[in-house]
Amino acid sequence: MDLDAELDRARDLDVSELADAIESIGFECTRCGACCKGYEGDDGPEPHTATVFPDEVRALQEAGGATDPDGDGTGGDDSNDESGTPMEWRDVARPMPYGLVEGDDGPEGETFEWALQTSACGDCRFYEEDDEGQGACRVHEDRPLICETYPFSVALGGTSQPMGEAVNEEGVVRAHECEGLGRDISREDAEELARALKERAVRELREARGVTEAYEPVETGPGEVVVHDSEGAKRPDGTRVQ
């Protein structure tokens, strides 16, 4: 795959045309929480998996526990964790599981990119529900681009596909499984989503190219995991591998 050519295609995406596609498909978030939860896979329960860029991890470290506890974009308690200090890297992100093998001491090997950290039940660690079961994101204002643009993606090589099968496609815009699809969306909201979708496509391809350029194989021992991102090889706690 020619990542430079795909990156050029991403940069040339027309926001207005993307908005047309989003408007045609229709979408309104129902706060069902399905895109933030673990799910039942073919081999049993699977944890929530959403790609997050290294700089997004750092932003979430600083944002910590509750920039928008209601998940409605109105803000709220902007403290970090309960102690008032930024969160640790591993509290925000985990190694992408793909490529790792289960050893005697747990997962081991090399993988690429990071996924948002999950709770014990497999849900995104920043997801919570109110007493009526309505979903909310505790870091709504700082949520990663893949969360901001769900359930949409673009059909370009080298870009990430979010959870759920693609169920609709308009031009290069794909819509993935979500109960909010088909609902009315304003032009303003469609354009805002389109801008974020284009930004995500460009960022994903830049990241993929950066991973390729920075990659150097690292020998791992039992129980050791190395994550390769655009900044180089890292351990699960975010520290660099020397």
Coordinates of N, CA and C in Angstrom, one line a residue, residues 19-241:
A19 N -19.9 15.9 4.3 CA -21.1 16.3 5.0 C -22.4 15.9 4.3
D20 N -22.3 15.9 3.0 CA -23.5 15.5 2.1 C -23.8 14.0 2.4
A21 N -22.7 13.2 2.5 CA -22.9 11.8 2.7 C -23.4 11.5 4.1
I22 N -22.9 12.2 5.1 CA -23.3 12.0 6.5 C -24.8 12.4 6.6
E23 N -25.1 13.5 6.0 CA -26.5 14.0 6.0 C -27.4 13.1 5.3
S24 N -27.0 12.5 4.3 CA -27.8 11.5 3.5 C -28.1 10.2 4.4
I25 N -27.0 9.8 5.0 CA -27.2 8.6 5.9 C -28.0 8.9 7.1
G26 N -27.7 10.0 7.7 CA -28.4 10.5 8.9 C -27.8 9.9 10.2
F27 N -27.8 10.7 11.3 CA -27.2 10.2 12.5 C -27.6 11.1 13.7
E28 N -27.9 10.5 14.8 CA -28.0 11.2 16.1 C -27.6 10.2 17.2
C29 N -26.7 10.7 18.0 CA -26.3 9.8 19.1 C -27.4 9.6 20.1
T30 N -27.7 8.4 20.5 CA -28.8 8.1 21.4 C -28.2 7.8 22.8
R31 N -26.9 7.9 22.9 CA -26.3 7.6 24.2 C -26.6 6.2 24.7
C32 N -26.6 5.2 23.8 CA -26.9 3.8 24.2 C -25.6 3.2 24.8
G33 N -24.5 3.8 24.5 CA -23.2 3.2 25.0 C -22.6 2.1 24.3
A34 N -23.3 1.6 23.2 CA -22.8 0.4 22.6 C -21.4 0.5 22.0
C35 N -21.0 1.7 21.6 CA -19.7 1.9 21.0 C -18.6 2.1 22.0
C36 N -19.0 2.1 23.3 CA -18.1 2.3 24.4 C -17.9 1.0 25.2
K37 N -18.7 0.0 24.9 CA -18.7 -1.2 25.7 C -18.0 -2.4 25.1
G38 N -17.6 -3.4 25.9 CA -17.1 -4.6 25.4 C -18.3 -5.3 24.7
Y39 N -18.0 -6.3 23.9 CA -19.1 -7.0 23.2 C -18.8 -8.5 23.1
E40 N -19.8 -9.3 22.7 CA -19.7 -10.7 22.6 C -19.2 -11.1 21.3
G41 N -18.0 -11.6 21.2 CA -17.4 -12.1 19.9 C -17.6 -13.5 19.7
D42 N -17.0 -14.0 18.6 CA -17.1 -15.4 18.2 C -16.5 -16.3 19.3
D43 N -15.5 -15.8 19.9 CA -14.7 -16.7 20.9 C -15.0 -16.2 22.3
G44 N -16.1 -15.5 22.6 CA -16.5 -15.1 23.9 C -16.4 -13.6 24.0
P45 N -16.5 -13.1 25.3 CA -16.4 -11.6 25.5 C -15.2 -11.0 25.0
E46 N -15.3 -9.9 24.3 CA -14.2 -9.1 23.8 C -14.3 -7.7 24.4
P47 N -13.1 -7.2 24.8 CA -13.1 -5.8 25.3 C -13.2 -4.8 24.3
H48 N -13.7 -3.6 24.7 CA -13.8 -2.5 23.8 C -12.4 -2.1 23.2
T49 N -12.4 -1.9 21.9 CA -11.1 -1.6 21.3 C -11.2 -0.4 20.4
A50 N -10.6 0.7 20.8 CA -10.6 1.9 20.0 C -9.2 2.5 19.9
T51 N -8.7 2.7 18.7 CA -7.4 3.3 18.5 C -7.2 4.7 19.0
V52 N -6.1 4.9 19.7 CA -5.9 6.3 20.2 C -4.4 6.7 19.9
F53 N -4.2 7.9 19.4 CA -2.9 8.4 19.0 C -2.1 8.8 20.3
P54 N -0.8 8.7 20.2 CA 0.1 9.0 21.4 C -0.3 10.4 22.0
D55 N -0.5 11.4 21.1 CA -0.8 12.8 21.7 C -2.1 12.8 22.3
E56 N -3.1 11.9 21.8 CA -4.4 11.9 22.4 C -4.3 11.2 23.8
V57 N -3.4 10.2 23.9 CA -3.2 9.6 25.3 C -2.7 10.7 26.2
R58 N -1.7 11.5 25.8 CA -1.2 12.5 26.7 C -2.3 13.6 27.1
A59 N -3.2 13.9 26.1 CA -4.3 14.8 26.4 C -5.2 14.2 27.5
L60 N -5.5 12.9 27.3 CA -6.4 12.3 28.3 C -5.7 12.1 29.6
Q61 N -4.4 11.9 29.6 CA -3.7 11.9 30.9 C -3.9 13.2 31.7
E62 N -3.8 14.3 31.0 CA -4.0 15.6 31.6 C -5.5 15.8 32.0
A63 N -6.4 15.4 31.1 CA -7.8 15.6 31.3 C -8.3 14.7 32.5
G64 N -7.8 13.5 32.6 CA -8.1 12.7 33.7 C -9.5 12.2 33.8
G65 N -10.1 12.2 35.0 CA -11.3 11.5 35.2 C -12.6 12.2 34.7
A66 N -12.7 13.5 34.7 CA -14.1 14.0 34.5 C -14.1 15.4 33.9
T67 N -13.7 15.6 32.6 CA -13.9 16.9 32.0 C -15.3 17.1 31.6
D68 N -16.1 16.1 31.4 CA -17.5 16.3 31.1 C -18.3 15.1 31.6
P69 N -18.5 15.0 32.9 CA -19.1 13.8 33.5 C -20.5 13.4 32.9
D70 N -21.2 14.4 32.4 CA -22.5 14.2 31.9 C -22.5 13.7 30.4
G71 N -21.3 13.8 29.8 CA -21.2 13.4 28.4 C -22.0 14.2 27.4
D72 N -22.4 15.5 27.8 CA -23.2 16.2 26.9 C -22.5 17.5 26.4
G73 N -21.2 17.5 26.6 CA -20.4 18.6 26.0 C -20.5 19.9 26.7
T74 N -21.1 19.9 27.9 CA -21.3 21.2 28.7 C -20.2 21.4 29.7
G75 N -19.3 20.4 29.8 CA -18.2 20.6 30.8 C -18.6 20.1 32.1
G76 N -17.8 20.3 33.1 CA -18.1 19.8 34.5 C -16.8 19.9 35.3
D77 N -16.7 19.0 36.2 CA -15.5 18.9 37.1 C -14.3 18.6 36.2
D78 N -13.4 19.6 36.1 CA -12.2 19.4 35.2 C -11.0 18.9 36.0
S79 N -11.2 18.3 37.1 CA -10.1 17.8 37.9 C -9.5 16.5 37.1
N80 N -8.3 16.1 37.5 CA -7.8 14.9 36.9 C -8.3 13.7 37.7
D81 N -7.5 12.8 38.2 CA -8.0 11.7 39.0 C -8.4 12.2 40.4
E82 N -8.7 11.2 41.3 CA -9.2 11.6 42.6 C -8.1 12.4 43.4
S83 N -6.9 12.2 43.1 CA -5.8 12.9 43.8 C -5.5 14.2 43.2
G84 N -6.1 14.5 42.1 CA -5.9 15.8 41.5 C -4.6 15.9 40.6
T85 N -4.0 14.7 40.3 CA -2.8 14.6 39.5 C -3.1 13.9 38.2
P86 N -2.3 14.2 37.1 CA -2.6 13.5 35.9 C -2.5 12.0 36.0
M87 N -3.3 11.3 35.1 CA -3.3 9.9 35.1 C -2.0 9.3 34.5
E88 N -1.7 8.1 34.9 CA -0.6 7.3 34.3 C -1.0 6.9 32.9
W89 N 0.0 6.7 32.0 CA -0.2 6.3 30.6 C -1.0 5.1 30.6
R90 N -0.7 4.0 31.4 CA -1.3 2.8 31.3 C -2.8 2.8 31.8
D91 N -3.1 3.9 32.6 CA -4.5 4.1 33.0 C -5.4 4.6 31.8
V92 N -4.7 5.2 30.8 CA -5.5 5.7 29.7 C -5.5 4.8 28.5
A93 N -4.3 4.1 28.2 CA -4.2 3.3 27.0 C -3.5 2.0 27.3
R94 N -3.8 1.0 26.5 CA -3.3 -0.3 26.6 C -2.7 -0.7 25.2
P95 N -1.8 -1.6 25.2 CA -1.3 -2.1 23.9 C -2.4 -2.7 23.0
M96 N -2.4 -2.3 21.8 CA -3.4 -3.0 20.9 C -3.1 -4.5 20.9
P97 N -4.2 -5.3 21.2 CA -4.0 -6.7 21.4 C -3.5 -7.5 20.2
Y98 N -3.8 -7.0 19.0 CA -3.5 -7.7 17.8 C -2.0 -7.9 17.6
G99 N -1.6 -9.2 17.4 CA -0.2 -9.5 17.2 C 0.4 -10.0 18.5
L100 N -0.2 -9.8 19.6 CA 0.4 -10.4 20.9 C -0.1 -11.8 21.0
V101 N 0.7 -12.6 21.8 CA 0.4 -14.0 22.1 C 0.3 -14.1 23.6
E102 N -0.4 -15.1 24.0 CA -0.6 -15.3 25.5 C 0.5 -16.3 25.9
G103 N 1.4 -15.7 26.7 CA 2.5 -16.5 27.3 C 2.2 -17.0 28.7
D104 N 3.1 -17.6 29.3 CA 2.9 -18.1 30.7 C 2.8 -16.9 31.7
D105 N 3.4 -15.8 31.4 CA 3.3 -14.6 32.2 C 2.3 -13.6 31.7
G106 N 1.5 -13.9 30.8 CA 0.5 -13.0 30.2 C 0.9 -12.6 28.8
P107 N 0.2 -11.6 28.2 CA 0.5 -11.3 26.8 C 2.0 -10.9 26.6
E108 N 2.5 -11.2 25.4 CA 3.9 -10.9 25.1 C 4.0 -10.7 23.6
G109 N 5.1 -10.0 23.2 CA 5.4 -9.8 21.8 C 5.4 -8.3 21.4
E110 N 5.3 -8.1 20.1 CA 5.3 -6.8 19.6 C 3.9 -6.5 19.0
T111 N 3.4 -5.3 19.1 CA 2.2 -4.8 18.5 C 2.3 -3.4 18.0
F112 N 1.3 -2.9 17.3 CA 1.3 -1.6 16.8 C 0.2 -0.8 17.2
E113 N 0.5 0.4 17.7 CA -0.6 1.4 18.1 C -1.2 1.0 19.5
W114 N -2.0 2.0 20.0 CA -2.6 1.9 21.3 C -4.1 1.8 21.2
A115 N -4.7 1.2 22.2 CA -6.2 1.2 22.3 C -6.5 1.9 23.6
L116 N -7.7 2.5 23.7 CA -8.1 3.0 25.0 C -8.2 1.9 26.0
Q117 N -7.8 2.3 27.3 CA -7.8 1.3 28.4 C -9.3 0.9 28.7
T118 N -9.4 -0.3 29.2 CA -10.8 -0.8 29.5 C -10.9 -1.1 31.0
S119 N -12.1 -1.2 31.5 CA -12.4 -1.6 32.8 C -12.4 -3.1 32.9
A120 N -12.6 -3.7 34.1 CA -12.6 -5.1 34.3 C -13.7 -5.8 33.4
C121 N -14.8 -5.1 33.1 CA -15.9 -5.7 32.4 C -15.6 -5.6 30.9
G122 N -14.6 -4.9 30.4 CA -14.3 -4.8 29.0 C -14.8 -3.5 28.4
D123 N -15.5 -2.6 29.2 CA -15.9 -1.3 28.7 C -14.8 -0.3 28.7
C124 N -14.9 0.7 27.9 CA -14.0 1.8 27.9 C -13.9 2.4 29.4
R125 N -12.7 2.6 29.9 CA -12.6 3.0 31.3 C -13.2 4.4 31.5
F126 N -13.5 5.2 30.5 CA -14.0 6.5 30.7 C -15.6 6.5 30.5
Y127 N -16.1 5.3 30.3 CA -17.6 5.2 30.1 C -18.3 5.0 31.4
E128 N -19.4 5.6 31.6 CA -20.2 5.4 32.7 C -21.7 5.5 32.3
E129 N -22.6 5.0 33.2 CA -24.0 5.1 32.9 C -24.7 5.8 34.1
D130 N -25.8 6.5 33.8 CA -26.6 7.1 34.9 C -27.5 6.1 35.5
D131 N -28.4 6.5 36.4 CA -29.3 5.5 37.0 C -30.3 5.0 36.1
E132 N -30.5 5.6 34.9 CA -31.5 5.2 34.0 C -30.8 4.4 32.8
G133 N -29.5 4.1 33.0 CA -28.8 3.3 32.0 C -28.4 4.1 30.8
Q134 N -28.4 5.4 30.8 CA -28.0 6.2 29.7 C -26.5 6.5 29.8
G135 N -25.8 6.3 28.7 CA -24.4 6.3 28.6 C -23.8 7.7 28.7
A136 N -22.6 7.9 29.2 CA -21.9 9.2 29.3 C -20.4 8.9 29.2
C137 N -19.7 9.9 28.6 CA -18.3 9.9 28.5 C -17.7 10.9 29.5
R138 N -16.8 10.4 30.4 CA -16.2 11.3 31.4 C -15.2 12.3 30.9
V139 N -14.8 12.0 29.6 CA -13.8 12.9 29.0 C -14.3 13.4 27.6
H140 N -15.6 13.7 27.6 CA -16.2 14.0 26.3 C -15.5 15.1 25.5
E141 N -15.0 16.1 26.2 CA -14.4 17.2 25.4 C -13.0 16.9 24.9
D142 N -12.4 15.8 25.5 CA -11.1 15.4 25.1 C -11.1 14.0 24.4
R143 N -12.2 13.5 24.1 CA -12.3 12.2 23.5 C -11.5 12.1 22.2
P144 N -11.0 10.9 21.9 CA -10.2 10.7 20.7 C -11.0 10.9 19.5
L145 N -10.4 11.1 18.3 CA -11.1 11.4 17.1 C -11.9 10.2 16.7
I146 N -11.5 9.0 17.0 CA -12.2 7.8 16.5 C -13.6 7.7 17.3
C147 N -13.6 8.3 18.5 CA -14.8 8.4 19.3 C -15.7 9.5 18.8
E148 N -15.1 10.6 18.5 CA -15.8 11.8 18.0 C -16.5 11.5 16.7
T149 N -15.9 10.7 15.8 CA -16.5 10.5 14.5 C -17.3 9.2 14.4
Y150 N -17.4 8.4 15.4 CA -18.2 7.2 15.4 C -19.7 7.6 15.1
P151 N -20.4 6.8 14.2 CA -20.1 5.5 13.6 C -19.5 5.6 12.2
F152 N -18.8 6.7 11.8 CA -18.4 6.8 10.5 C -16.9 6.6 10.3
S153 N -16.5 6.2 9.1 CA -15.1 6.1 8.7 C -15.1 6.4 7.2
V154 N -13.9 6.5 6.7 CA -13.7 6.7 5.3 C -13.0 5.5 4.6
A155 N -13.4 5.2 3.4 CA -12.9 4.0 2.7 C -11.5 4.3 2.1
L156 N -10.5 4.5 2.9 CA -9.1 4.7 2.4 C -8.2 3.7 3.0
G157 N -7.3 3.2 2.2 CA -6.4 2.2 2.8 C -5.5 2.9 3.8
G158 N -5.2 2.1 4.9 CA -4.4 2.6 6.0 C -5.1 3.3 7.1
T159 N -6.5 3.5 6.9 CA -7.3 4.1 8.0 C -7.9 3.1 8.9
S160 N -8.2 3.4 10.1 CA -8.8 2.5 11.1 C -10.3 2.4 10.8
Q161 N -10.8 1.2 11.0 CA -12.2 0.9 11.0 C -12.7 0.8 12.4
P162 N -13.8 1.5 12.8 CA -14.2 1.4 14.2 C -15.0 0.1 14.4
M163 N -15.5 -0.1 15.7 CA -16.2 -1.3 16.0 C -17.5 -1.4 15.2
G164 N -17.9 -2.6 14.9 CA -19.2 -2.8 14.2 C -18.9 -2.9 12.7
E165 N -19.7 -3.7 12.0 CA -19.6 -3.9 10.6 C -20.1 -2.6 9.9
A166 N -19.6 -2.4 8.7 CA -20.1 -1.3 7.9 C -21.5 -1.7 7.3
V167 N -22.5 -0.9 7.5 CA -23.8 -1.2 7.1 C -24.4 -0.3 6.0
N168 N -23.6 0.8 5.7 CA -24.0 1.7 4.7 C -22.8 2.4 4.1
E169 N -22.9 2.9 2.9 CA -21.8 3.6 2.3 C -22.3 4.6 1.3
E170 N -21.8 5.8 1.4 CA -22.1 6.9 0.5 C -20.8 7.5 0.0
G171 N -20.4 7.2 -1.2 CA -19.1 7.7 -1.7 C -18.0 7.0 -0.9
V172 N -17.1 7.8 -0.2 CA -16.0 7.2 0.6 C -16.4 7.1 2.0
V173 N -17.6 7.6 2.4 CA -18.0 7.5 3.8 C -18.7 6.2 4.1
R174 N -18.3 5.5 5.1 CA -18.9 4.3 5.6 C -19.6 4.5 6.9
A175 N -20.7 3.9 7.1 CA -21.4 4.0 8.4 C -21.4 2.6 9.0
H176 N -21.0 2.5 10.3 CA -20.9 1.2 11.0 C -22.1 1.0 11.9
E177 N -22.3 -0.2 12.3 CA -23.4 -0.5 13.2 C -23.7 0.4 14.3
C178 N -24.8 1.0 14.4 CA -25.2 2.0 15.4 C -26.7 2.3 15.4
E179 N -27.3 2.2 16.5 CA -28.8 2.5 16.5 C -29.1 3.9 16.2
G180 N -28.2 4.8 16.2 CA -28.4 6.2 15.9 C -28.4 6.5 14.4
L181 N -28.1 5.6 13.6 CA -28.1 5.8 12.1 C -29.5 6.0 11.6
G182 N -29.6 6.8 10.5 CA -30.9 7.0 9.9 C -31.7 8.1 10.5
R183 N -31.2 8.8 11.6 CA -31.9 9.9 12.2 C -31.5 11.2 11.6
D184 N -32.4 12.2 11.7 CA -32.1 13.5 11.2 C -30.9 14.1 11.8
I185 N -30.0 14.8 11.0 CA -28.9 15.5 11.5 C -28.8 16.8 10.8
S186 N -28.5 17.9 11.5 CA -28.5 19.2 11.0 C -27.3 19.4 10.1
R187 N -27.3 20.3 9.1 CA -26.2 20.5 8.3 C -25.0 21.0 9.1
E188 N -25.2 21.8 10.1 CA -24.1 22.2 10.9 C -23.4 21.1 11.6
D189 N -24.2 20.1 12.2 CA -23.6 19.0 12.8 C -22.9 18.0 11.8
A190 N -23.5 17.9 10.6 CA -22.9 17.1 9.6 C -21.6 17.6 9.2
E191 N -21.5 18.9 9.0 CA -20.2 19.5 8.6 C -19.1 19.4 9.7
E192 N -19.6 19.5 11.0 CA -18.6 19.4 12.1 C -18.1 18.0 12.1
L193 N -19.0 17.0 11.9 CA -18.6 15.6 11.9 C -17.6 15.3 10.7
A194 N -18.0 15.9 9.6 CA -17.2 15.8 8.4 C -15.8 16.3 8.6
R195 N -15.6 17.4 9.2 CA -14.3 18.0 9.4 C -13.5 17.1 10.3
A196 N -14.1 16.6 11.4 CA -13.4 15.6 12.3 C -13.1 14.3 11.6
L197 N -13.9 13.9 10.7 CA -13.7 12.6 9.9 C -12.5 12.8 9.0
K198 N -12.4 13.9 8.3 CA -11.2 14.2 7.5 C -10.0 14.3 8.3
E199 N -10.0 15.0 9.4 CA -8.9 15.2 10.3 C -8.4 13.8 10.8
R200 N -9.4 12.9 11.1 CA -9.0 11.6 11.6 C -8.3 10.8 10.5
A201 N -8.8 10.9 9.3 CA -8.2 10.1 8.2 C -6.8 10.6 7.9
V202 N -6.6 11.9 7.9 CA -5.2 12.4 7.7 C -4.3 12.0 8.9
R203 N -4.8 12.1 10.1 CA -4.0 11.7 11.3 C -3.7 10.2 11.3
E204 N -4.6 9.4 10.9 CA -4.4 7.9 10.9 C -3.3 7.6 9.9
L205 N -3.4 8.2 8.7 CA -2.4 7.9 7.7 C -1.0 8.5 8.0
R206 N -1.0 9.6 8.6 CA 0.3 10.2 9.1 C 0.9 9.3 10.2
E207 N 0.0 8.8 11.0 CA 0.5 7.9 12.1 C 1.0 6.6 11.5
A208 N 0.3 6.0 10.5 CA 0.7 4.8 9.9 C 2.0 4.9 9.2
R209 N 2.2 6.0 8.5 CA 3.5 6.3 7.9 C 4.6 6.5 8.9
G210 N 4.3 7.2 10.0 CA 5.3 7.4 11.1 C 5.7 6.1 11.7
V211 N 4.7 5.2 11.9 CA 5.0 3.8 12.5 C 6.0 3.1 11.5
T212 N 5.7 3.1 10.3 CA 6.5 2.4 9.3 C 8.0 3.0 9.3
E213 N 8.1 4.3 9.3 CA 9.4 4.9 9.3 C 10.2 4.7 10.6
A214 N 9.5 4.6 11.7 CA 10.2 4.5 13.0 C 10.4 3.1 13.4
Y215 N 9.8 2.1 12.8 CA 9.8 0.7 13.2 C 11.2 0.1 13.2
E216 N 11.6 -0.4 14.3 CA 12.8 -1.3 14.4 C 12.4 -2.5 15.3
P217 N 12.6 -3.7 14.8 CA 12.2 -4.8 15.6 C 12.9 -4.9 17.0
V218 N 12.2 -5.3 18.0 CA 12.7 -5.4 19.3 C 12.5 -6.8 19.9
E219 N 13.5 -7.4 20.4 CA 13.4 -8.7 20.9 C 12.7 -8.7 22.3
T220 N 11.7 -9.4 22.4 CA 10.9 -9.4 23.7 C 11.1 -10.7 24.4
G221 N 11.1 -10.7 25.7 CA 11.2 -11.9 26.5 C 9.9 -12.3 27.0
P222 N 9.8 -13.3 27.9 CA 8.6 -13.8 28.4 C 7.9 -12.7 29.2
G223 N 6.6 -12.5 28.9 CA 5.8 -11.5 29.6 C 6.1 -10.1 29.2
E224 N 6.9 -9.9 28.2 CA 7.3 -8.5 27.7 C 6.5 -8.1 26.5
V225 N 6.0 -6.9 26.5 CA 5.2 -6.3 25.4 C 5.9 -5.0 24.9
V226 N 6.0 -4.9 23.6 CA 6.5 -3.6 23.1 C 5.5 -3.1 22.1
V227 N 5.2 -1.8 22.2 CA 4.2 -1.2 21.3 C 5.0 -0.2 20.4
H228 N 4.8 -0.4 19.1 CA 5.4 0.5 18.1 C 4.4 1.6 17.6
D229 N 4.7 2.8 17.9 CA 3.8 3.9 17.3 C 4.7 4.9 16.5
S230 N 4.2 6.0 16.1 CA 5.0 6.9 15.3 C 6.1 7.5 16.0
E231 N 6.2 7.4 17.3 CA 7.3 8.0 18.1 C 8.3 7.0 18.4
G232 N 8.1 5.8 18.0 CA 9.1 4.7 18.3 C 8.6 3.6 19.1
A233 N 9.4 2.8 19.7 CA 9.0 1.6 20.5 C 8.9 2.0 21.9
K234 N 7.8 1.6 22.5 CA 7.4 1.9 23.9 C 7.0 0.7 24.7
R235 N 7.2 0.8 26.0 CA 6.6 -0.2 26.9 C 5.2 0.1 27.2
P236 N 4.4 -0.8 27.8 CA 3.0 -0.6 28.1 C 2.8 0.6 29.0
D237 N 3.8 1.1 29.7 CA 3.6 2.2 30.6 C 3.9 3.5 29.8
G238 N 4.2 3.4 28.5 CA 4.5 4.6 27.7 C 5.9 5.0 27.6
T239 N 6.8 4.4 28.4 CA 8.2 4.8 28.4 C 8.9 4.2 27.1
R240 N 9.9 4.9 26.6 CA 10.6 4.5 25.4 C 11.5 3.3 25.7
V241 N 11.6 2.4 24.7 CA 12.5 1.3 24.7 C 13.8 1.8 24.1

